[in-house]
Short mmCIF file of C-alpha atoms in Angstrom, two decimals:
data_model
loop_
_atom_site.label_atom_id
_atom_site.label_comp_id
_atom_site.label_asym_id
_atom_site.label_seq_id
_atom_site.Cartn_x
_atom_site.Cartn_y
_atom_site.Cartn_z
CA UNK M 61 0.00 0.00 0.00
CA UNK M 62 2.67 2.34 0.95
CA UNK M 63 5.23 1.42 -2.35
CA UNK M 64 1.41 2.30 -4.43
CA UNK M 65 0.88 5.71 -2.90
CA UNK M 66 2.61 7.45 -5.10
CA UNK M 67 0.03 6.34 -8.19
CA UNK M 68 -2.78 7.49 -6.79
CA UNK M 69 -4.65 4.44 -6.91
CA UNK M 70 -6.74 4.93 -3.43
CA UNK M 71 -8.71 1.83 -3.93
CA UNK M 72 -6.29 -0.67 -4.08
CA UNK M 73 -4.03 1.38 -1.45
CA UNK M 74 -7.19 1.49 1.04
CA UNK M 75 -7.92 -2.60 -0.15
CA UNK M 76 -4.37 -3.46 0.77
CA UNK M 77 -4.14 -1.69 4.05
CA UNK M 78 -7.60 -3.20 4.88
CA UNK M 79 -6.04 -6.59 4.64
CA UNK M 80 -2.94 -5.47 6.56
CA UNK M 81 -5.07 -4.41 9.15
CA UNK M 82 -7.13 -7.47 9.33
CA UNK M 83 -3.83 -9.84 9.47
CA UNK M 84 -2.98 -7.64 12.34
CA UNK M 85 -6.04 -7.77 14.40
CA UNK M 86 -5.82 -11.36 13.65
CA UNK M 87 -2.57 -11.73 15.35
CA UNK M 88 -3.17 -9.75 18.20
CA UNK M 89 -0.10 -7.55 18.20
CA UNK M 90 -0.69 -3.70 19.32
CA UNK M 91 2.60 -2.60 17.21
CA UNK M 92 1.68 -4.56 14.16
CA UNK M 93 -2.01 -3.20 14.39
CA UNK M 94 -0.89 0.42 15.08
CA UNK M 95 2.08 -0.04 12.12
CA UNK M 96 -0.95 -1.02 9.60
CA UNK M 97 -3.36 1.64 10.97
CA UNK M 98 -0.29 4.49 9.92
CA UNK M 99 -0.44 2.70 6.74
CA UNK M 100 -3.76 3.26 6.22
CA UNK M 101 -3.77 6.93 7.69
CA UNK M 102 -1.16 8.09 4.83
CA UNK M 103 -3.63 6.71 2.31
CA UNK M 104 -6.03 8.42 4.20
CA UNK M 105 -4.65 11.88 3.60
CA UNK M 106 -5.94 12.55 0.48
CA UNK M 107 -9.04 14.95 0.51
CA UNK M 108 -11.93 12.58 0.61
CA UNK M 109 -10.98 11.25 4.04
CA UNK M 110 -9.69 14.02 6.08
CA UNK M 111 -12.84 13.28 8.26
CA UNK M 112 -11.19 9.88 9.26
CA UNK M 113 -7.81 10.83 10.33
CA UNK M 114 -8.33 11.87 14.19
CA UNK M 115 -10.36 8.74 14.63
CA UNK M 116 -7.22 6.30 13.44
CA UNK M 117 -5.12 8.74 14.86
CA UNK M 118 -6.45 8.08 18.18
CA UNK M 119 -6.97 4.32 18.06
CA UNK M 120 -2.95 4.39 16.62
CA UNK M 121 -1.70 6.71 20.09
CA UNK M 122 -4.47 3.86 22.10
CA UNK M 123 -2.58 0.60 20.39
CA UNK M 124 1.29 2.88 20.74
CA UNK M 125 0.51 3.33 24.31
CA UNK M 126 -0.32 -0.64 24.75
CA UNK M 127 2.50 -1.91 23.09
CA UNK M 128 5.03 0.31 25.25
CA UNK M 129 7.35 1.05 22.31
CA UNK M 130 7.85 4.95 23.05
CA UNK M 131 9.16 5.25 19.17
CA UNK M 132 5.72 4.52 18.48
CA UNK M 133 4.28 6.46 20.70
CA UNK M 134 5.86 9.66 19.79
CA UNK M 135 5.43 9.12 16.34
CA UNK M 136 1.37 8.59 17.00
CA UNK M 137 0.69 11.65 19.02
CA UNK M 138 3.05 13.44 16.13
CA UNK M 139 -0.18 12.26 13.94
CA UNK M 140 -3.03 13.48 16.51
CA UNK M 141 -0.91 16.50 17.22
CA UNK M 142 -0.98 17.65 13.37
CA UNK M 143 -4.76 16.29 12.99
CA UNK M 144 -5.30 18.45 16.23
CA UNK M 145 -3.63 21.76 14.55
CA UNK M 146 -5.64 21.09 11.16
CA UNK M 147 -8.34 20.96 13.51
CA UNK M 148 -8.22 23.69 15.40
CA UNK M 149 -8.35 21.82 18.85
CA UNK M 150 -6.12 23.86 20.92
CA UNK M 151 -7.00 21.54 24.07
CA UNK M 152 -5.64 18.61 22.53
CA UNK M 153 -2.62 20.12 21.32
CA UNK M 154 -2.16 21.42 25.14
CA UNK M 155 -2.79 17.80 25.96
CA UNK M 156 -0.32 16.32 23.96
CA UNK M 157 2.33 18.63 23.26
CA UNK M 158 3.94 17.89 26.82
CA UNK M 159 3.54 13.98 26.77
CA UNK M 160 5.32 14.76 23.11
CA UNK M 161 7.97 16.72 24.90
CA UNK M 162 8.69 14.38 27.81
CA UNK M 163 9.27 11.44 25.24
CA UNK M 164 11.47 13.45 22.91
CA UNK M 165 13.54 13.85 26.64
CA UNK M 166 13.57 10.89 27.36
CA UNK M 167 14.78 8.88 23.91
CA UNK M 168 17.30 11.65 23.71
CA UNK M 169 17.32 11.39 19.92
CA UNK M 170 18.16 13.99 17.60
CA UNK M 171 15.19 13.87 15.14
CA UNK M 172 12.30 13.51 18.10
CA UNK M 173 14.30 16.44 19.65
CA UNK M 174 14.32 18.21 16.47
CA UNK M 175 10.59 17.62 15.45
CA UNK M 176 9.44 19.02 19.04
CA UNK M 177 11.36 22.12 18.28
CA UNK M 178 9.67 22.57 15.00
CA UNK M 179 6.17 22.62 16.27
CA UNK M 180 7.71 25.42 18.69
CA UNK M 181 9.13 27.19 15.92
CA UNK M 182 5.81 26.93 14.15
CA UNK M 183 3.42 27.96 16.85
CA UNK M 184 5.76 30.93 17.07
CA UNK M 185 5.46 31.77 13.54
CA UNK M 186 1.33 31.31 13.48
CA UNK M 187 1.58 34.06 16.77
CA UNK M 188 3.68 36.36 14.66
CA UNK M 189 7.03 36.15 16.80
CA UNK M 190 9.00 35.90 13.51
CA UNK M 191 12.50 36.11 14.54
CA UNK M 192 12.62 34.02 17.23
CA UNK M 193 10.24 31.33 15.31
CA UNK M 194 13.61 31.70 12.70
CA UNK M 195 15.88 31.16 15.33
CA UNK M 196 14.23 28.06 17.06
CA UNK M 197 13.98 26.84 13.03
CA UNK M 198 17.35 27.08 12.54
CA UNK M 199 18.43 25.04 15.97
CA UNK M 200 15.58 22.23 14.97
CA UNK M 201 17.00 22.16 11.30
CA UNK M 202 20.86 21.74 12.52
CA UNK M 203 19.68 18.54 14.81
CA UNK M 204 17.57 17.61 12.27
CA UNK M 205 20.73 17.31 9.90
CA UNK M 206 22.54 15.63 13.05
CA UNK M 207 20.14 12.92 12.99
CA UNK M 208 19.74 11.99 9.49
CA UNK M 209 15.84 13.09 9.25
CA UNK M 210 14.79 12.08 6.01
CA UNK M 211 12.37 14.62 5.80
CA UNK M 212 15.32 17.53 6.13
CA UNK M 213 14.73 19.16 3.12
CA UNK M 214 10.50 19.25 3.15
CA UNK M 215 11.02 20.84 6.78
CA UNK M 216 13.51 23.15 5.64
CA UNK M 217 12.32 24.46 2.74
CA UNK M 218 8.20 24.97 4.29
CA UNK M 219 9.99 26.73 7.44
CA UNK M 220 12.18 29.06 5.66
CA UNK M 221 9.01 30.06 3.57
CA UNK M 222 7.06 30.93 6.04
CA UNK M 223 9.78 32.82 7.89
CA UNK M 224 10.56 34.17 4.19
CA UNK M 225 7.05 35.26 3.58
CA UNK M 226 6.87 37.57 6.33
CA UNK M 227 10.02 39.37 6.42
CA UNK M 228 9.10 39.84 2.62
CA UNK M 229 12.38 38.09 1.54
CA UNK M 230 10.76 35.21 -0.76
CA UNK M 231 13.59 36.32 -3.56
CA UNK M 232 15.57 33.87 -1.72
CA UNK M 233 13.78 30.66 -2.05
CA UNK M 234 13.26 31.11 -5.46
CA UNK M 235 16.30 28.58 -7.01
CA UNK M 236 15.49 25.94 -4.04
CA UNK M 237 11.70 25.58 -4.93
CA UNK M 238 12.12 25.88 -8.44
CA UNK M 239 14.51 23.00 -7.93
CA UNK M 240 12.02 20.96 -5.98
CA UNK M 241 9.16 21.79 -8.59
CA UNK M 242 11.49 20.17 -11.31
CA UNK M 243 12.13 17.65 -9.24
CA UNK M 244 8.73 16.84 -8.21
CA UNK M 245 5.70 15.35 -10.70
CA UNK M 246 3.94 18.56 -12.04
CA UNK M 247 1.00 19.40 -9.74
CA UNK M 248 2.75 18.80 -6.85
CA UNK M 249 2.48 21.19 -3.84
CA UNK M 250 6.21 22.63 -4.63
CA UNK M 251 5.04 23.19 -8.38
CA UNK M 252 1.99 25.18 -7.08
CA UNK M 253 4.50 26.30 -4.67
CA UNK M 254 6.29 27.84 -7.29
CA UNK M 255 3.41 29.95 -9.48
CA UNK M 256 2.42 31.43 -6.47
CA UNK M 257 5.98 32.68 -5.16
CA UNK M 258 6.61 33.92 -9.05
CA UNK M 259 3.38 36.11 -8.70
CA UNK M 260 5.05 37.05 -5.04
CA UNK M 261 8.33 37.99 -6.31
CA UNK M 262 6.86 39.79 -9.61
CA UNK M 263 7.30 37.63 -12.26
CA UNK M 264 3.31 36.91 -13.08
CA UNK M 265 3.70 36.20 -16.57
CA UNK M 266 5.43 33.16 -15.32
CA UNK M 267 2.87 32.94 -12.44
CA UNK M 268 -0.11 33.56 -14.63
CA UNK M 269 1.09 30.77 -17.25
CA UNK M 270 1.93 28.06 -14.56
CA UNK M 271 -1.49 28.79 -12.72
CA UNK M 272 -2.94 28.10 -15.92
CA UNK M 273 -1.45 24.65 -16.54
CA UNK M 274 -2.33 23.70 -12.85
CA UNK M 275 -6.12 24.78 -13.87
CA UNK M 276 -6.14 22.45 -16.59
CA UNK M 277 -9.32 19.89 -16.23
CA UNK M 278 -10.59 21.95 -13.15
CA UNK M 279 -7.39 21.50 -11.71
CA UNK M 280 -6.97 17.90 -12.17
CA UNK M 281 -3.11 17.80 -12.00
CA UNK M 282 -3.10 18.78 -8.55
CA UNK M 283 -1.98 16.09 -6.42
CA UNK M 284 -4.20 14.34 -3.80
CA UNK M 285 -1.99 13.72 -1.24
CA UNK M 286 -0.71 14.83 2.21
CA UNK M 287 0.08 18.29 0.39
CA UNK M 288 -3.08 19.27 -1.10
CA UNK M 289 -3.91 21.97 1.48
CA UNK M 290 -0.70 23.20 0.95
CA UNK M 291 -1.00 23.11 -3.03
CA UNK M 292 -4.91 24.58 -2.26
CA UNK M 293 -3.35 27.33 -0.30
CA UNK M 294 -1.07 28.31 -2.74
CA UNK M 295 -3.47 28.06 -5.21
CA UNK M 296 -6.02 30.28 -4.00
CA UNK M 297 -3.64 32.71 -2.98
CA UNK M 298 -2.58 33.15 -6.70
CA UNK M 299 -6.22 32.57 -7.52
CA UNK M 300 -7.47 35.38 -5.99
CA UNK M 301 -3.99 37.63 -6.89
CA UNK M 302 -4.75 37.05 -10.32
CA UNK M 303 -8.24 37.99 -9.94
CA UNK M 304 -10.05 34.91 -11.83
CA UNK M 305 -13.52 34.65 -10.94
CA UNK M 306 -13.72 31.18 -12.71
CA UNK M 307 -11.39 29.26 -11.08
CA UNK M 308 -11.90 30.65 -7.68
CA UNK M 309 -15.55 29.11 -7.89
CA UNK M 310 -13.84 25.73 -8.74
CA UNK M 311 -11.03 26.32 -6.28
CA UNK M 312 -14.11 27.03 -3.65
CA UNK M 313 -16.04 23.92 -4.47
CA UNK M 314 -13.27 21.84 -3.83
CA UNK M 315 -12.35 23.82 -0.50
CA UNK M 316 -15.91 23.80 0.59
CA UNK M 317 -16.13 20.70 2.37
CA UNK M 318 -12.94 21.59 4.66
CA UNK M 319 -14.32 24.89 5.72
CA UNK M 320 -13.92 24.05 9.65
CA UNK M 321 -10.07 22.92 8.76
CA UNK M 322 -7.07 24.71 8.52
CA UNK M 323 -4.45 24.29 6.03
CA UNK M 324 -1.48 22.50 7.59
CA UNK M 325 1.43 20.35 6.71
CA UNK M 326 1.82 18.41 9.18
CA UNK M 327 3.56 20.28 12.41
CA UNK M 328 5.85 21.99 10.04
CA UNK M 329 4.24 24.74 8.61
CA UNK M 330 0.52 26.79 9.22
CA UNK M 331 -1.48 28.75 6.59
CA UNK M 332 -4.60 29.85 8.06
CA UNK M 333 -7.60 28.60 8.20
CA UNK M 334 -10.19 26.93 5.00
CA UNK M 335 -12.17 29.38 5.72
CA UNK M 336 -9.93 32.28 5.08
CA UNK M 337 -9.65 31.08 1.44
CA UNK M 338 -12.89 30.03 1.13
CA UNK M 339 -13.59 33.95 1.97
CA UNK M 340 -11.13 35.06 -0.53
CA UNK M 341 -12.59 33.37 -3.30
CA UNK M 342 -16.07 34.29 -2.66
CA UNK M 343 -15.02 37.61 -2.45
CA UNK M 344 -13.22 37.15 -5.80
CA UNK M 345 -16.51 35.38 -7.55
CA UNK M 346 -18.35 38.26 -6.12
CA UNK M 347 -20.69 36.46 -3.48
CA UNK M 348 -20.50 38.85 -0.79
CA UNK M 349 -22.89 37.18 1.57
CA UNK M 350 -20.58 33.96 1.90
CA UNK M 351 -17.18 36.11 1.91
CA UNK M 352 -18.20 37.34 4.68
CA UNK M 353 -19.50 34.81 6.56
CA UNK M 354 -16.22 32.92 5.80
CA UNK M 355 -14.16 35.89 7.16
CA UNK M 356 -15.89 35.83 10.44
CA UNK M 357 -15.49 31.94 10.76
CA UNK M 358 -11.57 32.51 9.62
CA UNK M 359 -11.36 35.18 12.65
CA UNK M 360 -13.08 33.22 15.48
CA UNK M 361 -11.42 29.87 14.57
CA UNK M 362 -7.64 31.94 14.43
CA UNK M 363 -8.52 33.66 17.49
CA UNK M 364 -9.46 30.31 19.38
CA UNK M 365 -6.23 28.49 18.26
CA UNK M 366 -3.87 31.46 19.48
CA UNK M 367 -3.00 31.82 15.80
CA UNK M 368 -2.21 35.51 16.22
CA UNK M 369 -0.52 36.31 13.14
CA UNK M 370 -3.51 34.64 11.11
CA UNK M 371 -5.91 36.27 12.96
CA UNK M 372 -4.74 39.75 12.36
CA UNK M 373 -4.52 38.54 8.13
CA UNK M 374 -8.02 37.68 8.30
CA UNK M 375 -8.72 40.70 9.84
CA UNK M 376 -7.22 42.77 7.22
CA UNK M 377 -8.65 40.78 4.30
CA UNK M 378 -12.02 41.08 5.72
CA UNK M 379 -11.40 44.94 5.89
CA UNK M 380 -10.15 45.23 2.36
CA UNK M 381 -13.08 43.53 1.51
CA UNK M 382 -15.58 45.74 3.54
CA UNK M 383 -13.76 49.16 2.50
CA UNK M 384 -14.48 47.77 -1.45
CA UNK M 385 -18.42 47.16 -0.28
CA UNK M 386 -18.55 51.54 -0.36
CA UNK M 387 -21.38 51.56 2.16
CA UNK M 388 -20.77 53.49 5.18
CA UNK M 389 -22.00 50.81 7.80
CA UNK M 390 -19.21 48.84 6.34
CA UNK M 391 -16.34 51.33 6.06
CA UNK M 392 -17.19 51.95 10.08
CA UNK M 393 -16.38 47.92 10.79
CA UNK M 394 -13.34 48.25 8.11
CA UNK M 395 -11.85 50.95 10.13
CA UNK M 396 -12.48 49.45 13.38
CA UNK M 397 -10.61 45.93 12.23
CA UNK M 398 -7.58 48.04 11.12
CA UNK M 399 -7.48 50.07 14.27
CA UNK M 400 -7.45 46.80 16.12
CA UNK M 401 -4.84 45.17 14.18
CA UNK M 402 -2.64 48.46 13.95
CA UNK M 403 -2.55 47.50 17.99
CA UNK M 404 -1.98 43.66 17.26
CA UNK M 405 1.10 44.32 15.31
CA UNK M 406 2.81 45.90 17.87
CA UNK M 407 3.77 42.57 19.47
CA UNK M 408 4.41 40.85 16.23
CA UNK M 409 7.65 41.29 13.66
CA UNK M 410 5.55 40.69 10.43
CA UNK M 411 7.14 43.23 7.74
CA UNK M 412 4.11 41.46 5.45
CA UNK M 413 1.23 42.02 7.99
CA UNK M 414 2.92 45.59 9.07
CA UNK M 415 3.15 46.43 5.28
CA UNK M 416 -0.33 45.15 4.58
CA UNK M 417 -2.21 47.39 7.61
CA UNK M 418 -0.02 50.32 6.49
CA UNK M 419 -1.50 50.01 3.09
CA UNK M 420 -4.99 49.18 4.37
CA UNK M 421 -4.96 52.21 6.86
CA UNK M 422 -3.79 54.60 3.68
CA UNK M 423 -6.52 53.84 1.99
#
């Protein structure tokens, strides 16, 4: 099942971990059980069963904790903890994250060290402390390196862009995610990746002819895997930059279902809620009414995380959004989100979010 992922054949993936499971139940062994249940949650995290993945994530941590192996432990509550962020279940990451820690202590392993210190680094990010989110990045990436964690370069390369992104320095990724684009199958998340960083960086010719390939076949190309709300994210984003009415409504109908979610990969790296897209496009197909009853989900569900940083976006694009409606009950609320986030910046180091409420309270 797991040598099959990669050719998006969910079928026979989900038929072969079914059988893996069953030979495991059959044999009564909690590792072998909670080994085929991981199977079957990476098959499970393409789009059409998002909805599954806390419950096997649970019964994994359940079947960990029984078979005493604390390498298997750690590695299911890293599942629920990243099910928990796309989530938004703040309780359960304050549940977990501490059990998570106390492990990582106690194997004394460079990689479990390493991961821990990248959920830090991107809690710190989502809350808008970008330097020191950079430096605890930089200390989880070197032990990373130490350790031999295969997935080195994913973690790198989604850290530094988020860092990148706010300090408005995404010039500097360009070569390393054009590399991993051209490396990757086209429609991957670095390939979307990529035509949204050239609209970012100002070349949107190139942007405006790659989001066009991805849109092909209502954007068939796009991978289905663990980084489709990634690729979504990106794609929206560009989406809505470009100002294409058509695709957003087909970028929305596939977002739709996900609206309580956020768009995570895994613990390394935090874009916002579904709903904060899903308010983007509407705004960009012209629905009003659902824009902004999207933006008002996107604030509460930011707010309740502790997702700072997001909170204050969706804030602002909300406020763009009302300031473009012209009526004055509208331009009152505008004014009042600005004035609030003015205040929220303060605490954050966001040259992004500081340049966006500069240009927002100009206008």
């Amino acid at each position: 099942a797991v040598a099959r992922f990669w050719n998006n054949d969910s079928a026979l993936c989900l038929a072969l971990t079914d059988e893996a499971i069953d030979i495991a139940r059959r044999s009564g062994d909690a590792s072998a059980l909670a080994e085929a249940l991981i199977a079957q949650l990476n098959v499970m995290s393409r789009p059409a069963f998002l909805h599954r993945q806390l419950e096997l994530s649970d019964e994994i941590a359940r079947l960990a904790y029984e078979s005493g192996n604390l390498n298997l432990i750690f590695l299911a509550l890293l599942f629920r903890m990243e099910e928990y962020i796309a989530r938004g279940d703040s309780g359960g990451m304050r549940h977990d994250l501490p059990e998570i820690r106390r492990i990582a202590e106690e194997l004394r392993q460079p990689p479990e060290r390493s991961f821990v210190m990248m959920i830090d680094a991107t809690s710190l990010l989502f809350q808008g402390k970008i330097a020191e989110a950079a430096r605890v990045g930089r200390e989880a990436l070197d032990l990373g390196a130490l350790g031999g964690d295969p997935y080195y370069q994913i973690t790198r390369t989604l850290h530094r862009y988020g860092v990148f992104y706010e300090q408005q320095k995404l010039e500097r990724l360009e070569d390393e995610i054009r590399h991993l684009a051209e490396t990757h199958r086209p429609g991957s998340m670095w390939f979307c990746a990529l035509a949204n960083l050239c609209s970012l960086i100002g070349k949107t010719d190139e942007a405006r002819n790659l989001f066009e390939a991805l849109a092909l076949g209502s954007f068939a190309s796009v991978s289905q895997d663990f980084g489709w709300p990634t690729s979504m994210y990106h794609l929206s984003d560009l989406c809505v930059r470009l100002g294409d009415a058509k695709r957003a409504a087909l970028l929305y109908e596939q977002l739709l279902p996900h609206a309580k979610r956020n768009m995570v990969f895994s613990w390394m790296a935090f874009y916002g809620s579904v709903s904060r897209c899903l308010g983007l496009l509407a705004a960009t197909m012209g629905n009003r009414e659902r824009a902004s009853e999207h933006f008002e989900d996107a604030i509460q569900s930011s707010r309740a995380l502790g997702a700072t940083l997001w909170t204050a976006r969706a804030r602002c694009d909300y406020a763009r959004f009302l300031l473009a409606g012209g009526e004055p009950e509208q331009q009152a609320k505008a004014r009042a989100m600005i004035d609030r986030v003015t205040l929220q910046i303060a605490e954050m180091d966001s040259a992004c979010l500081a340049a966006e409420v500069a240009s927002l309270a100009a206008s």
